mmCIF file with all atom_site columns, C-alpha atoms in Angstrom:
data_model
loop_
_atom_site.group_PDB
_atom_site.id
_atom_site.type_symbol
_atom_site.label_atom_id
_atom_site.label_alt_id
_atom_site.label_comp_id
_atom_site.label_asym_id
_atom_site.label_entity_id
_atom_site.label_seq_id
_atom_site.pdbx_PDB_ins_code
_atom_site.Cartn_x
_atom_site.Cartn_y
_atom_site.Cartn_z
_atom_site.occupancy
_atom_site.B_iso_or_equiv
_atom_site.pdbx_formal_charge
_atom_site.auth_seq_id
_atom_site.auth_comp_id
_atom_site.auth_asym_id
_atom_site.auth_atom_id
_atom_site.pdbx_PDB_model_num
ATOM 1   C CA . MET H 1 1   ? 21.580  11.258  -92.381  1.00 42.00 ? 1   MET H CA 1
ATOM 2   C CA . LYS H 1 2   ? 18.670  8.913   -91.636  1.00 47.00 ? 2   LYS H CA 1
ATOM 3   C CA . THR H 1 3   ? 17.046  9.658   -94.988  1.00 46.00 ? 3   THR H CA 1
ATOM 4   C CA . ASP H 1 4   ? 20.293  8.987   -96.878  1.00 49.00 ? 4   ASP H CA 1
ATOM 5   C CA . LYS H 1 5   ? 20.783  5.721   -95.010  1.00 50.00 ? 5   LYS H CA 1
ATOM 6   C CA . LYS H 1 6   ? 17.234  4.668   -95.841  1.00 51.00 ? 6   LYS H CA 1
ATOM 7   C CA . GLN H 1 7   ? 17.647  5.502   -99.510  1.00 52.00 ? 7   GLN H CA 1
ATOM 8   C CA . ASN H 1 8   ? 20.910  3.569   -99.745  1.00 64.00 ? 8   ASN H CA 1
ATOM 9   C CA . GLN H 1 9   ? 19.183  0.368   -98.651  1.00 79.00 ? 9   GLN H CA 1
ATOM 10  C CA . TYR H 1 10  ? 17.884  -0.189  -102.188 1.00 87.00 ? 10  TYR H CA 1
ATOM 11  C CA . ARG H 1 11  ? 19.575  -0.059  -105.556 1.00 90.00 ? 11  ARG H CA 1
ATOM 12  C CA . ILE H 1 12  ? 17.689  1.717   -108.302 1.00 91.00 ? 12  ILE H CA 1
ATOM 13  C CA . ASN H 1 13  ? 17.990  2.162   -112.076 1.00 92.00 ? 13  ASN H CA 1
ATOM 14  C CA . GLU H 1 14  ? 21.641  2.177   -113.242 1.00 91.00 ? 14  GLU H CA 1
ATOM 15  C CA . GLN H 1 15  ? 22.829  0.928   -109.836 1.00 92.00 ? 15  GLN H CA 1
ATOM 16  C CA . ILE H 1 16  ? 21.333  -2.476  -110.736 1.00 92.00 ? 16  ILE H CA 1
ATOM 17  C CA . ARG H 1 17  ? 24.098  -4.186  -112.701 1.00 90.00 ? 17  ARG H CA 1
ATOM 18  C CA . VAL H 1 18  ? 22.952  -7.814  -112.937 1.00 92.00 ? 18  VAL H CA 1
ATOM 19  C CA . ARG H 1 19  ? 22.200  -9.369  -116.317 1.00 93.00 ? 19  ARG H CA 1
ATOM 20  C CA . GLU H 1 20  ? 18.485  -9.994  -115.718 1.00 94.00 ? 20  GLU H CA 1
ATOM 21  C CA . VAL H 1 21  ? 15.825  -9.262  -113.117 1.00 94.00 ? 21  VAL H CA 1
ATOM 22  C CA . ARG H 1 22  ? 12.376  -10.477 -112.132 1.00 94.00 ? 22  ARG H CA 1
ATOM 23  C CA . ILE H 1 23  ? 9.759   -7.746  -112.425 1.00 93.00 ? 23  ILE H CA 1
ATOM 24  C CA . VAL H 1 24  ? 6.788   -8.178  -110.062 1.00 91.00 ? 24  VAL H CA 1
ATOM 25  C CA . GLY H 1 25  ? 3.526   -6.296  -110.278 1.00 85.00 ? 25  GLY H CA 1
ATOM 26  C CA . GLU H 1 26  ? -0.238  -6.661  -110.033 1.00 81.00 ? 26  GLU H CA 1
ATOM 27  C CA . SER H 1 27  ? -0.341  -8.876  -113.125 1.00 81.00 ? 27  SER H CA 1
ATOM 28  C CA . GLY H 1 28  ? 2.299   -11.297 -111.819 1.00 84.00 ? 28  GLY H CA 1
ATOM 29  C CA . SER H 1 29  ? 6.051   -11.593 -112.381 1.00 87.00 ? 29  SER H CA 1
ATOM 30  C CA . THR H 1 30  ? 8.263   -11.711 -115.459 1.00 89.00 ? 30  THR H CA 1
ATOM 31  C CA . VAL H 1 31  ? 11.988  -12.382 -115.900 1.00 93.00 ? 31  VAL H CA 1
ATOM 32  C CA . MET H 1 32  ? 13.657  -10.062 -118.405 1.00 93.00 ? 32  MET H CA 1
ATOM 33  C CA . PRO H 1 33  ? 17.056  -8.506  -119.210 1.00 95.00 ? 33  PRO H CA 1
ATOM 34  C CA . THR H 1 34  ? 17.882  -5.592  -116.904 1.00 93.00 ? 34  THR H CA 1
ATOM 35  C CA . ARG H 1 35  ? 18.339  -3.282  -119.906 1.00 94.00 ? 35  ARG H CA 1
ATOM 36  C CA . GLN H 1 36  ? 14.792  -4.024  -121.056 1.00 94.00 ? 36  GLN H CA 1
ATOM 37  C CA . ALA H 1 37  ? 13.455  -3.399  -117.554 1.00 94.00 ? 37  ALA H CA 1
ATOM 38  C CA . LEU H 1 38  ? 15.221  -0.025  -117.456 1.00 95.00 ? 38  LEU H CA 1
ATOM 39  C CA . ASP H 1 39  ? 13.678  0.919   -120.801 1.00 94.00 ? 39  ASP H CA 1
ATOM 40  C CA . MET H 1 40  ? 10.214  0.018   -119.476 1.00 92.00 ? 40  MET H CA 1
ATOM 41  C CA . ALA H 1 41  ? 10.797  2.165   -116.382 1.00 93.00 ? 41  ALA H CA 1
ATOM 42  C CA . ARG H 1 42  ? 11.759  5.159   -118.530 1.00 94.00 ? 42  ARG H CA 1
ATOM 43  C CA . GLN H 1 43  ? 8.725   4.712   -120.777 1.00 93.00 ? 43  GLN H CA 1
ATOM 44  C CA . GLN H 1 44  ? 6.410   4.646   -117.747 1.00 93.00 ? 44  GLN H CA 1
ATOM 45  C CA . GLY H 1 45  ? 8.165   7.557   -116.039 1.00 93.00 ? 45  GLY H CA 1
ATOM 46  C CA . VAL H 1 46  ? 9.060   5.509   -112.949 1.00 94.00 ? 46  VAL H CA 1
ATOM 47  C CA . ASP H 1 47  ? 12.129  3.867   -111.408 1.00 94.00 ? 47  ASP H CA 1
ATOM 48  C CA . LEU H 1 48  ? 13.452  0.323   -111.460 1.00 93.00 ? 48  LEU H CA 1
ATOM 49  C CA . VAL H 1 49  ? 13.759  -0.539  -107.736 1.00 93.00 ? 49  VAL H CA 1
ATOM 50  C CA . GLU H 1 50  ? 15.532  -3.669  -106.513 1.00 94.00 ? 50  GLU H CA 1
ATOM 51  C CA . ILE H 1 51  ? 13.513  -4.982  -103.530 1.00 90.00 ? 51  ILE H CA 1
ATOM 52  C CA . SER H 1 52  ? 15.040  -8.443  -103.108 1.00 90.00 ? 52  SER H CA 1
ATOM 53  C CA . PRO H 1 53  ? 18.740  -8.516  -104.159 1.00 90.00 ? 53  PRO H CA 1
ATOM 54  C CA . ASN H 1 54  ? 19.415  -12.050 -102.852 1.00 89.00 ? 54  ASN H CA 1
ATOM 55  C CA . ALA H 1 55  ? 16.825  -13.728 -105.059 1.00 89.00 ? 55  ALA H CA 1
ATOM 56  C CA . ASN H 1 56  ? 17.857  -15.431 -108.277 1.00 90.00 ? 56  ASN H CA 1
ATOM 57  C CA . PRO H 1 57  ? 17.355  -13.359 -110.344 1.00 92.00 ? 57  PRO H CA 1
ATOM 58  C CA . PRO H 1 58  ? 16.941  -10.261 -108.129 1.00 92.00 ? 58  PRO H CA 1
ATOM 59  C CA . VAL H 1 59  ? 13.367  -9.075  -107.724 1.00 94.00 ? 59  VAL H CA 1
ATOM 60  C CA . CYS H 1 60  ? 12.526  -5.533  -108.825 1.00 94.00 ? 60  CYS H CA 1
ATOM 61  C CA . ARG H 1 61  ? 9.497   -3.278  -109.093 1.00 92.00 ? 61  ARG H CA 1
ATOM 62  C CA . LEU H 1 62  ? 8.601   -0.531  -111.521 1.00 94.00 ? 62  LEU H CA 1
ATOM 63  C CA . ILE H 1 63  ? 7.567   2.271   -109.197 1.00 91.00 ? 63  ILE H CA 1
ATOM 64  C CA . ASP H 1 64  ? 8.329   5.870   -108.283 1.00 92.00 ? 64  ASP H CA 1
ATOM 65  C CA . TYR H 1 65  ? 11.191  5.581   -105.796 1.00 92.00 ? 65  TYR H CA 1
ATOM 66  C CA . SER H 1 66  ? 9.947   8.324   -103.473 1.00 91.00 ? 66  SER H CA 1
ATOM 67  C CA . LYS H 1 67  ? 6.532   6.654   -103.406 1.00 89.00 ? 67  LYS H CA 1
ATOM 68  C CA . PHE H 1 68  ? 8.185   3.315   -102.676 1.00 89.00 ? 68  PHE H CA 1
ATOM 69  C CA . LEU H 1 69  ? 10.083  4.784   -99.680  1.00 91.00 ? 69  LEU H CA 1
ATOM 70  C CA . TYR H 1 70  ? 6.861   6.350   -98.401  1.00 89.00 ? 70  TYR H CA 1
ATOM 71  C CA . GLN H 1 71  ? 5.038   3.008   -98.594  1.00 88.00 ? 71  GLN H CA 1
ATOM 72  C CA . GLN H 1 72  ? 7.873   1.267   -96.743  1.00 87.00 ? 72  GLN H CA 1
ATOM 73  C CA . LYS H 1 73  ? 7.853   3.901   -94.004  1.00 89.00 ? 73  LYS H CA 1
ATOM 74  C CA . LYS H 1 74  ? 4.065   3.710   -93.681  1.00 89.00 ? 74  LYS H CA 1
ATOM 75  C CA . ARG H 1 75  ? 4.150   -0.098  -93.441  1.00 87.00 ? 75  ARG H CA 1
ATOM 76  C CA . GLN H 1 76  ? 6.795   -0.034  -90.713  1.00 86.00 ? 76  GLN H CA 1
ATOM 77  C CA . LYS H 1 77  ? 4.816   2.554   -88.780  1.00 83.00 ? 77  LYS H CA 1
ATOM 78  C CA . GLU H 1 78  ? 1.672   0.386   -88.936  1.00 82.00 ? 78  GLU H CA 1
ATOM 79  C CA . MET H 1 79  ? 3.590   -2.690  -87.762  1.00 80.00 ? 79  MET H CA 1
ATOM 80  C CA . LYS H 1 80  ? 5.081   -0.737  -84.874  1.00 75.00 ? 80  LYS H CA 1
ATOM 81  C CA . ALA H 1 81  ? 1.647   0.529   -83.859  1.00 69.00 ? 81  ALA H CA 1
ATOM 82  C CA . LYS H 1 82  ? 0.291   -3.035  -83.735  1.00 66.00 ? 82  LYS H CA 1
ATOM 83  C CA . GLN H 1 83  ? 3.020   -4.204  -81.391  1.00 66.00 ? 83  GLN H CA 1
ATOM 84  C CA . VAL H 1 84  ? 2.034   -4.299  -77.724  1.00 60.00 ? 84  VAL H CA 1
ATOM 85  C CA . LYS H 1 85  ? 4.527   -2.405  -75.639  1.00 68.00 ? 85  LYS H CA 1
ATOM 86  C CA . VAL H 1 86  ? 5.451   -4.537  -72.640  1.00 71.00 ? 86  VAL H CA 1
ATOM 87  C CA . GLU H 1 87  ? 6.991   -2.889  -69.628  1.00 83.00 ? 87  GLU H CA 1
ATOM 88  C CA . VAL H 1 88  ? 8.361   -4.446  -66.451  1.00 89.00 ? 88  VAL H CA 1
ATOM 89  C CA . LYS H 1 89  ? 6.749   -2.948  -63.360  1.00 92.00 ? 89  LYS H CA 1
ATOM 90  C CA . GLU H 1 90  ? 8.372   -3.378  -59.963  1.00 93.00 ? 90  GLU H CA 1
ATOM 91  C CA . ILE H 1 91  ? 6.604   -4.151  -56.708  1.00 94.00 ? 91  ILE H CA 1
ATOM 92  C CA . ARG H 1 92  ? 8.699   -3.951  -53.543  1.00 93.00 ? 92  ARG H CA 1
ATOM 93  C CA . PHE H 1 93  ? 7.960   -5.678  -50.251  1.00 92.00 ? 93  PHE H CA 1
ATOM 94  C CA . GLY H 1 94  ? 9.618   -5.876  -46.884  1.00 87.00 ? 94  GLY H CA 1
ATOM 95  C CA . PRO H 1 95  ? 9.917   -9.264  -45.159  1.00 81.00 ? 95  PRO H CA 1
ATOM 96  C CA . GLN H 1 96  ? 7.223   -8.216  -42.664  1.00 83.00 ? 96  GLN H CA 1
ATOM 97  C CA . THR H 1 97  ? 4.825   -6.276  -44.907  1.00 87.00 ? 97  THR H CA 1
ATOM 98  C CA . ASP H 1 98  ? 1.488   -5.644  -43.175  1.00 90.00 ? 98  ASP H CA 1
ATOM 99  C CA . GLU H 1 99  ? -1.822  -6.765  -44.705  1.00 92.00 ? 99  GLU H CA 1
ATOM 100 C CA . HIS H 1 100 ? -2.992  -3.288  -45.744  1.00 92.00 ? 100 HIS H CA 1
ATOM 101 C CA . ASP H 1 101 ? 0.234   -2.586  -47.648  1.00 93.00 ? 101 ASP H CA 1
ATOM 102 C CA . TYR H 1 102 ? 0.118   -6.060  -49.197  1.00 93.00 ? 102 TYR H CA 1
ATOM 103 C CA . GLN H 1 103 ? -3.434  -5.568  -50.528  1.00 93.00 ? 103 GLN H CA 1
ATOM 104 C CA . PHE H 1 104 ? -2.517  -2.119  -51.874  1.00 93.00 ? 104 PHE H CA 1
ATOM 105 C CA . LYS H 1 105 ? 0.421   -3.511  -53.839  1.00 93.00 ? 105 LYS H CA 1
ATOM 106 C CA . LEU H 1 106 ? -1.582  -6.551  -54.942  1.00 94.00 ? 106 LEU H CA 1
ATOM 107 C CA . LYS H 1 107 ? -4.175  -4.225  -56.500  1.00 93.00 ? 107 LYS H CA 1
ATOM 108 C CA . HIS H 1 108 ? -1.506  -2.327  -58.456  1.00 93.00 ? 108 HIS H CA 1
ATOM 109 C CA . ALA H 1 109 ? 0.149   -5.538  -59.634  1.00 94.00 ? 109 ALA H CA 1
ATOM 110 C CA . ARG H 1 110 ? -3.200  -6.810  -60.914  1.00 94.00 ? 110 ARG H CA 1
ATOM 111 C CA . GLU H 1 111 ? -3.692  -3.595  -62.893  1.00 93.00 ? 111 GLU H CA 1
ATOM 112 C CA . PHE H 1 112 ? -0.198  -3.874  -64.372  1.00 92.00 ? 112 PHE H CA 1
ATOM 113 C CA . LEU H 1 113 ? -0.821  -7.444  -65.538  1.00 92.00 ? 113 LEU H CA 1
ATOM 114 C CA . GLU H 1 114 ? -4.268  -6.631  -66.951  1.00 91.00 ? 114 GLU H CA 1
ATOM 115 C CA . GLU H 1 115 ? -2.660  -3.860  -69.018  1.00 88.00 ? 115 GLU H CA 1
ATOM 116 C CA . GLY H 1 116 ? -0.228  -6.398  -70.492  1.00 87.00 ? 116 GLY H CA 1
ATOM 117 C CA . ASN H 1 117 ? 2.863   -5.497  -68.462  1.00 91.00 ? 117 ASN H CA 1
ATOM 118 C CA . LYS H 1 118 ? 5.184   -7.853  -66.640  1.00 93.00 ? 118 LYS H CA 1
ATOM 119 C CA . VAL H 1 119 ? 5.669   -7.624  -62.891  1.00 94.00 ? 119 VAL H CA 1
ATOM 120 C CA . ARG H 1 120 ? 8.892   -8.076  -60.979  1.00 94.00 ? 120 ARG H CA 1
ATOM 121 C CA . ALA H 1 121 ? 8.086   -8.394  -57.299  1.00 94.00 ? 121 ALA H CA 1
ATOM 122 C CA . TYR H 1 122 ? 10.847  -8.578  -54.749  1.00 93.00 ? 122 TYR H CA 1
ATOM 123 C CA . VAL H 1 123 ? 11.428  -8.627  -51.018  1.00 92.00 ? 123 VAL H CA 1
ATOM 124 C CA . PHE H 1 124 ? 14.275  -6.441  -49.800  1.00 90.00 ? 124 PHE H CA 1
ATOM 125 C CA . PHE H 1 125 ? 16.123  -7.716  -46.748  1.00 87.00 ? 125 PHE H CA 1
ATOM 126 C CA . ARG H 1 126 ? 17.795  -4.946  -44.778  1.00 83.00 ? 126 ARG H CA 1
ATOM 127 C CA . GLY H 1 127 ? 20.517  -5.855  -42.287  1.00 79.00 ? 127 GLY H CA 1
ATOM 128 C CA . ARG H 1 128 ? 19.587  -8.785  -40.046  1.00 76.00 ? 128 ARG H CA 1
ATOM 129 C CA . SER H 1 129 ? 16.179  -9.164  -41.706  1.00 70.00 ? 129 SER H CA 1
ATOM 130 C CA . ILE H 1 130 ? 17.886  -11.651 -44.059  1.00 71.00 ? 130 ILE H CA 1
ATOM 131 C CA . LEU H 1 131 ? 17.113  -14.154 -41.295  1.00 75.00 ? 131 LEU H CA 1
ATOM 132 C CA . PHE H 1 132 ? 13.475  -13.941 -42.422  1.00 72.00 ? 132 PHE H CA 1
ATOM 133 C CA . LYS H 1 133 ? 14.137  -15.056 -46.005  1.00 81.00 ? 133 LYS H CA 1
ATOM 134 C CA . GLU H 1 134 ? 11.722  -17.992 -45.629  1.00 86.00 ? 134 GLU H CA 1
ATOM 135 C CA . GLN H 1 135 ? 9.026   -15.520 -44.618  1.00 87.00 ? 135 GLN H CA 1
ATOM 136 C CA . GLY H 1 136 ? 9.811   -13.458 -47.712  1.00 87.00 ? 136 GLY H CA 1
ATOM 137 C CA . GLU H 1 137 ? 9.528   -16.520 -49.923  1.00 89.00 ? 137 GLU H CA 1
ATOM 138 C CA . VAL H 1 138 ? 6.125   -17.374 -48.453  1.00 90.00 ? 138 VAL H CA 1
ATOM 139 C CA . LEU H 1 139 ? 4.957   -13.810 -49.111  1.00 91.00 ? 139 LEU H CA 1
ATOM 140 C CA . LEU H 1 140 ? 6.006   -13.960 -52.777  1.00 92.00 ? 140 LEU H CA 1
ATOM 141 C CA . LEU H 1 141 ? 4.359   -17.349 -53.268  1.00 92.00 ? 141 LEU H CA 1
ATOM 142 C CA . ARG H 1 142 ? 1.138   -15.974 -51.787  1.00 92.00 ? 142 ARG H CA 1
ATOM 143 C CA . PHE H 1 143 ? 1.463   -12.984 -54.096  1.00 94.00 ? 143 PHE H CA 1
ATOM 144 C CA . ALA H 1 144 ? 1.765   -15.266 -57.157  1.00 93.00 ? 144 ALA H CA 1
ATOM 145 C CA . ASN H 1 145 ? -1.198  -17.356 -56.004  1.00 93.00 ? 145 ASN H CA 1
ATOM 146 C CA . ASP H 1 146 ? -3.414  -14.279 -55.526  1.00 93.00 ? 146 ASP H CA 1
ATOM 147 C CA . LEU H 1 147 ? -2.617  -13.174 -59.088  1.00 93.00 ? 147 LEU H CA 1
ATOM 148 C CA . GLU H 1 148 ? -2.978  -16.545 -60.818  1.00 91.00 ? 148 GLU H CA 1
ATOM 149 C CA . GLU H 1 149 ? -6.102  -15.396 -62.707  1.00 91.00 ? 149 GLU H CA 1
ATOM 150 C CA . VAL H 1 150 ? -4.240  -12.631 -64.536  1.00 92.00 ? 150 VAL H CA 1
ATOM 151 C CA . GLY H 1 151 ? -0.568  -13.613 -64.314  1.00 92.00 ? 151 GLY H CA 1
ATOM 152 C CA . LYS H 1 152 ? 1.656   -16.635 -64.750  1.00 92.00 ? 152 LYS H CA 1
ATOM 153 C CA . VAL H 1 153 ? 4.923   -17.264 -62.939  1.00 91.00 ? 153 VAL H CA 1
ATOM 154 C CA . GLU H 1 154 ? 7.981   -16.892 -65.167  1.00 89.00 ? 154 GLU H CA 1
ATOM 155 C CA . SER H 1 155 ? 10.501  -17.454 -62.395  1.00 85.00 ? 155 SER H CA 1
ATOM 156 C CA . MET H 1 156 ? 9.981   -18.809 -58.890  1.00 88.00 ? 156 MET H CA 1
ATOM 157 C CA . PRO H 1 157 ? 11.302  -16.788 -55.920  1.00 89.00 ? 157 PRO H CA 1
ATOM 158 C CA . SER H 1 158 ? 15.092  -16.680 -55.943  1.00 89.00 ? 158 SER H CA 1
ATOM 159 C CA . LEU H 1 159 ? 17.513  -14.842 -53.671  1.00 88.00 ? 159 LEU H CA 1
ATOM 160 C CA . GLU H 1 160 ? 19.968  -12.469 -55.341  1.00 88.00 ? 160 GLU H CA 1
ATOM 161 C CA . GLY H 1 161 ? 22.077  -10.657 -52.771  1.00 86.00 ? 161 GLY H CA 1
ATOM 162 C CA . LYS H 1 162 ? 19.716  -8.891  -50.392  1.00 87.00 ? 162 LYS H CA 1
ATOM 163 C CA . LYS H 1 163 ? 16.698  -9.233  -52.695  1.00 90.00 ? 163 LYS H CA 1
ATOM 164 C CA . MET H 1 164 ? 14.404  -12.153 -53.424  1.00 91.00 ? 164 MET H CA 1
ATOM 165 C CA . PHE H 1 165 ? 12.749  -11.837 -56.844  1.00 93.00 ? 165 PHE H CA 1
ATOM 166 C CA . LEU H 1 166 ? 9.555   -13.225 -58.372  1.00 93.00 ? 166 LEU H CA 1
ATOM 167 C CA . TYR H 1 167 ? 8.723   -12.642 -62.059  1.00 94.00 ? 167 TYR H CA 1
ATOM 168 C CA . LEU H 1 168 ? 5.152   -12.654 -63.398  1.00 94.00 ? 168 LEU H CA 1
ATOM 169 C CA . ALA H 1 169 ? 3.916   -12.301 -66.976  1.00 93.00 ? 169 ALA H CA 1
ATOM 170 C CA . PRO H 1 170 ? 0.377   -11.439 -68.135  1.00 92.00 ? 170 PRO H CA 1
ATOM 171 C CA . LYS H 1 171 ? -1.783  -14.363 -69.179  1.00 87.00 ? 171 LYS H CA 1
ATOM 172 C CA . LYS H 1 172 ? -3.299  -12.474 -72.103  1.00 72.00 ? 172 LYS H CA 1
ATOM 173 C CA . ALA H 1 173 ? -2.400  -9.512  -74.284  1.00 54.00 ? 173 ALA H CA 1
ATOM 174 C CA . GLY H 1 174 ? -2.831  -6.162  -72.651  1.00 47.00 ? 174 GLY H CA 1
ATOM 175 C CA . THR H 1 175 ? -5.621  -3.786  -73.427  1.00 47.00 ? 175 THR H CA 1
ATOM 176 C CA . GLN H 1 176 ? -5.405  -0.072  -73.324  1.00 46.00 ? 176 GLN H CA 1
ATOM 177 C CA . LYS H 1 177 ? -6.468  1.277   -69.941  1.00 49.00 ? 177 LYS H CA 1
ATOM 178 C CA . LYS H 1 178 ? -9.692  3.281   -70.189  1.00 50.00 ? 178 LYS H CA 1
ATOM 179 C CA . SER H 1 179 ? -9.952  6.725   -68.668  1.00 48.00 ? 179 SER H CA 1
ATOM 180 C CA . GLN H 1 180 ? -12.277 7.344   -65.724  1.00 55.00 ? 180 GLN H CA 1
ATOM 181 C CA . GLN H 1 181 ? -14.448 9.488   -67.996  1.00 56.00 ? 181 GLN H CA 1
ATOM 182 C CA . ALA H 1 182 ? -14.856 6.622   -70.460  1.00 55.00 ? 182 ALA H CA 1
ATOM 183 C CA . ARG H 1 183 ? -15.710 4.172   -67.669  1.00 60.00 ? 183 ARG H CA 1
ATOM 184 C CA . ASP H 1 184 ? -18.303 6.595   -66.234  1.00 65.00 ? 184 ASP H CA 1
ATOM 185 C CA . ARG H 1 185 ? -19.855 7.071   -69.676  1.00 65.00 ? 185 ARG H CA 1
ATOM 186 C CA . GLU H 1 186 ? -20.120 3.310   -70.230  1.00 69.00 ? 186 GLU H CA 1
ATOM 187 C CA . ALA H 1 187 ? -21.691 2.858   -66.789  1.00 71.00 ? 187 ALA H CA 1
ATOM 188 C CA . ALA H 1 188 ? -24.262 5.600   -67.495  1.00 71.00 ? 188 ALA H CA 1
ATOM 189 C CA . GLU H 1 189 ? -25.132 4.030   -70.863  1.00 72.00 ? 189 GLU H CA 1
ATOM 190 C CA . ALA H 1 190 ? -25.560 0.626   -69.195  1.00 73.00 ? 190 ALA H CA 1
ATOM 191 C CA . GLU H 1 191 ? -27.907 2.157   -66.603  1.00 72.00 ? 191 GLU H CA 1
ATOM 192 C CA . GLN H 1 192 ? -29.950 3.822   -69.349  1.00 74.00 ? 192 GLN H CA 1
ATOM 193 C CA . ARG H 1 193 ? -30.263 0.526   -71.221  1.00 74.00 ? 193 ARG H CA 1
ATOM 194 C CA . GLU H 1 194 ? -31.366 -1.266  -68.054  1.00 73.00 ? 194 GLU H CA 1
ATOM 195 C CA . ALA H 1 195 ? -33.895 1.466   -67.225  1.00 72.00 ? 195 ALA H CA 1
ATOM 196 C CA . GLY H 1 196 ? -35.282 1.280   -70.757  1.00 71.00 ? 196 GLY H CA 1
ATOM 197 C CA . LYS H 1 197 ? -35.590 -2.493  -70.503  1.00 69.00 ? 197 LYS H CA 1
ATOM 198 C CA . GLN H 1 198 ? -37.463 -2.279  -67.183  1.00 69.00 ? 198 GLN H CA 1
ATOM 199 C CA . GLN H 1 199 ? -39.764 0.422   -68.558  1.00 70.00 ? 199 GLN H CA 1
ATOM 200 C CA . LYS H 1 200 ? -40.590 -1.763  -71.553  1.00 67.00 ? 200 LYS H CA 1
ATOM 201 C CA . GLN H 1 201 ? -41.334 -4.749  -69.302  1.00 66.00 ? 201 GLN H CA 1
ATOM 202 C CA . SER H 1 202 ? -43.646 -2.578  -67.154  1.00 63.00 ? 202 SER H CA 1
ATOM 203 C CA . ALA H 1 203 ? -45.470 -1.378  -70.264  1.00 62.00 ? 203 ALA H CA 1
ATOM 204 C CA . ASP H 1 204 ? -45.946 -4.968  -71.457  1.00 58.00 ? 204 ASP H CA 1
ATOM 205 C CA . ILE H 1 205 ? -47.409 -5.963  -68.073  1.00 53.00 ? 205 ILE H CA 1
ATOM 206 C CA . ASP H 1 206 ? -49.836 -3.001  -68.129  1.00 54.00 ? 206 ASP H CA 1
ATOM 207 C CA . VAL H 1 207 ? -51.049 -4.004  -71.594  1.00 49.00 ? 207 VAL H CA 1
ATOM 208 C CA . GLU H 1 208 ? -51.590 -7.636  -70.610  1.00 49.00 ? 208 GLU H CA 1
ATOM 209 C CA . ALA H 1 209 ? -53.168 -6.905  -67.214  1.00 47.00 ? 209 ALA H CA 1
ATOM 210 C CA . PRO H 1 210 ? -56.709 -5.961  -68.398  1.00 48.00 ? 210 PRO H CA 1
ATOM 211 C CA . ALA H 1 211 ? -56.949 -9.132  -70.444  1.00 46.00 ? 211 ALA H CA 1
ATOM 212 C CA . ASN H 1 212 ? -55.772 -11.400 -67.626  1.00 48.00 ? 212 ASN H CA 1
ATOM 213 C CA . GLY H 1 213 ? -56.898 -9.902  -64.357  1.00 49.00 ? 213 GLY H CA 1
ATOM 214 C CA . GLY H 1 214 ? -58.511 -6.476  -64.939  1.00 46.00 ? 214 GLY H CA 1
ATOM 215 C CA . LEU H 1 215 ? -62.081 -5.223  -65.316  1.00 42.00 ? 215 LEU H CA 1
ATOM 216 C CA . LEU H 1 216 ? -62.874 -7.575  -68.179  1.00 44.00 ? 216 LEU H CA 1
ATOM 217 C CA . ALA H 1 217 ? -61.905 -10.598 -66.113  1.00 48.00 ? 217 ALA H CA 1
ATOM 218 C CA . ASN H 1 218 ? -64.021 -9.364  -63.188  1.00 49.00 ? 218 ASN H CA 1
ATOM 219 C CA . ALA H 1 219 ? -66.956 -8.746  -65.536  1.00 46.00 ? 219 ALA H CA 1
ATOM 220 C CA . LYS H 1 220 ? -66.702 -12.295 -66.871  1.00 51.00 ? 220 LYS H CA 1
ATOM 221 C CA . ILE H 1 221 ? -66.639 -13.758 -63.374  1.00 50.00 ? 221 ILE H CA 1
ATOM 222 C CA . SER H 1 222 ? -69.725 -11.719 -62.375  1.00 51.00 ? 222 SER H CA 1
ATOM 223 C CA . ALA H 1 223 ? -71.609 -12.858 -65.473  1.00 53.00 ? 223 ALA H CA 1
ATOM 224 C CA . ASP H 1 224 ? -70.838 -16.512 -64.785  1.00 60.00 ? 224 ASP H CA 1
ATOM 225 C CA . ALA H 1 225 ? -71.982 -16.157 -61.178  1.00 53.00 ? 225 ALA H CA 1
ATOM 226 C CA . LEU H 1 226 ? -75.258 -14.491 -62.225  1.00 47.00 ? 226 LEU H CA 1
ATOM 227 C CA . LYS H 1 227 ? -75.924 -17.228 -64.774  1.00 56.00 ? 227 LYS H CA 1
ATOM 228 C CA . LYS H 1 228 ? -75.349 -19.932 -62.139  1.00 56.00 ? 228 LYS H CA 1
ATOM 229 C CA . LEU H 1 229 ? -77.639 -18.166 -59.684  1.00 47.00 ? 229 LEU H CA 1
ATOM 230 C CA . THR H 1 230 ? -80.414 -17.967 -62.306  1.00 53.00 ? 230 THR H CA 1
ATOM 231 C CA . GLN H 1 231 ? -80.111 -21.675 -63.031  1.00 59.00 ? 231 GLN H CA 1
ATOM 232 C CA . ASP H 1 232 ? -80.374 -22.551 -59.333  1.00 53.00 ? 232 ASP H CA 1
ATOM 233 C CA . THR H 1 233 ? -83.503 -20.409 -58.953  1.00 48.00 ? 233 THR H CA 1
ATOM 234 C CA . GLU H 1 234 ? -85.246 -22.028 -61.903  1.00 53.00 ? 234 GLU H CA 1
ATOM 235 C CA . GLU H 1 235 ? -84.562 -25.474 -60.496  1.00 53.00 ? 235 GLU H CA 1
#
């Protein structure tokens, strides 16, 4: 059913019943009678495919129809792959959340935002805890402030029933989260580069040392001292 629906989106060959069409190709575009365009399609062993029916005259291409559908499907797949999938992640607090729990949830919210997801944080007031709504608002404002480097506030804290919501959006497009194995490999490569750099610096120092402060330098100093001593004796 999906294939039939896709194929019916475009009119081809004898289905095109306008008087003239605009043929587009690599060499440009040409307006010609539809009958002439159909003859050209037959001579080339391809189809006359209407790709823009609302243009005046309608725009068509001379192409194999199955190949045309494949190209359209491939293009849509590429566009879909380039789109960043944004999800809304929820973070739940109580009006009297302790510091350890707060830091734990703050860490997760930061990861969500860095990956390009939105965050909906809320404080749930159970029973008489609704009396602490100001405390819940302060907690959410602190939460937004602690995440200001990676997230921007879309909606300030607002009370909806027994929940007070805060909405945050990522400041920049998300990047795919790297696996632990990939992070370990990058860290090992960085250590190897640093070790190689330090080894090279040590080798450079060893090469320069004899010229600056090694045996040759000591020999020169001794020769100068002996020469001075000889001069003093002669005087």
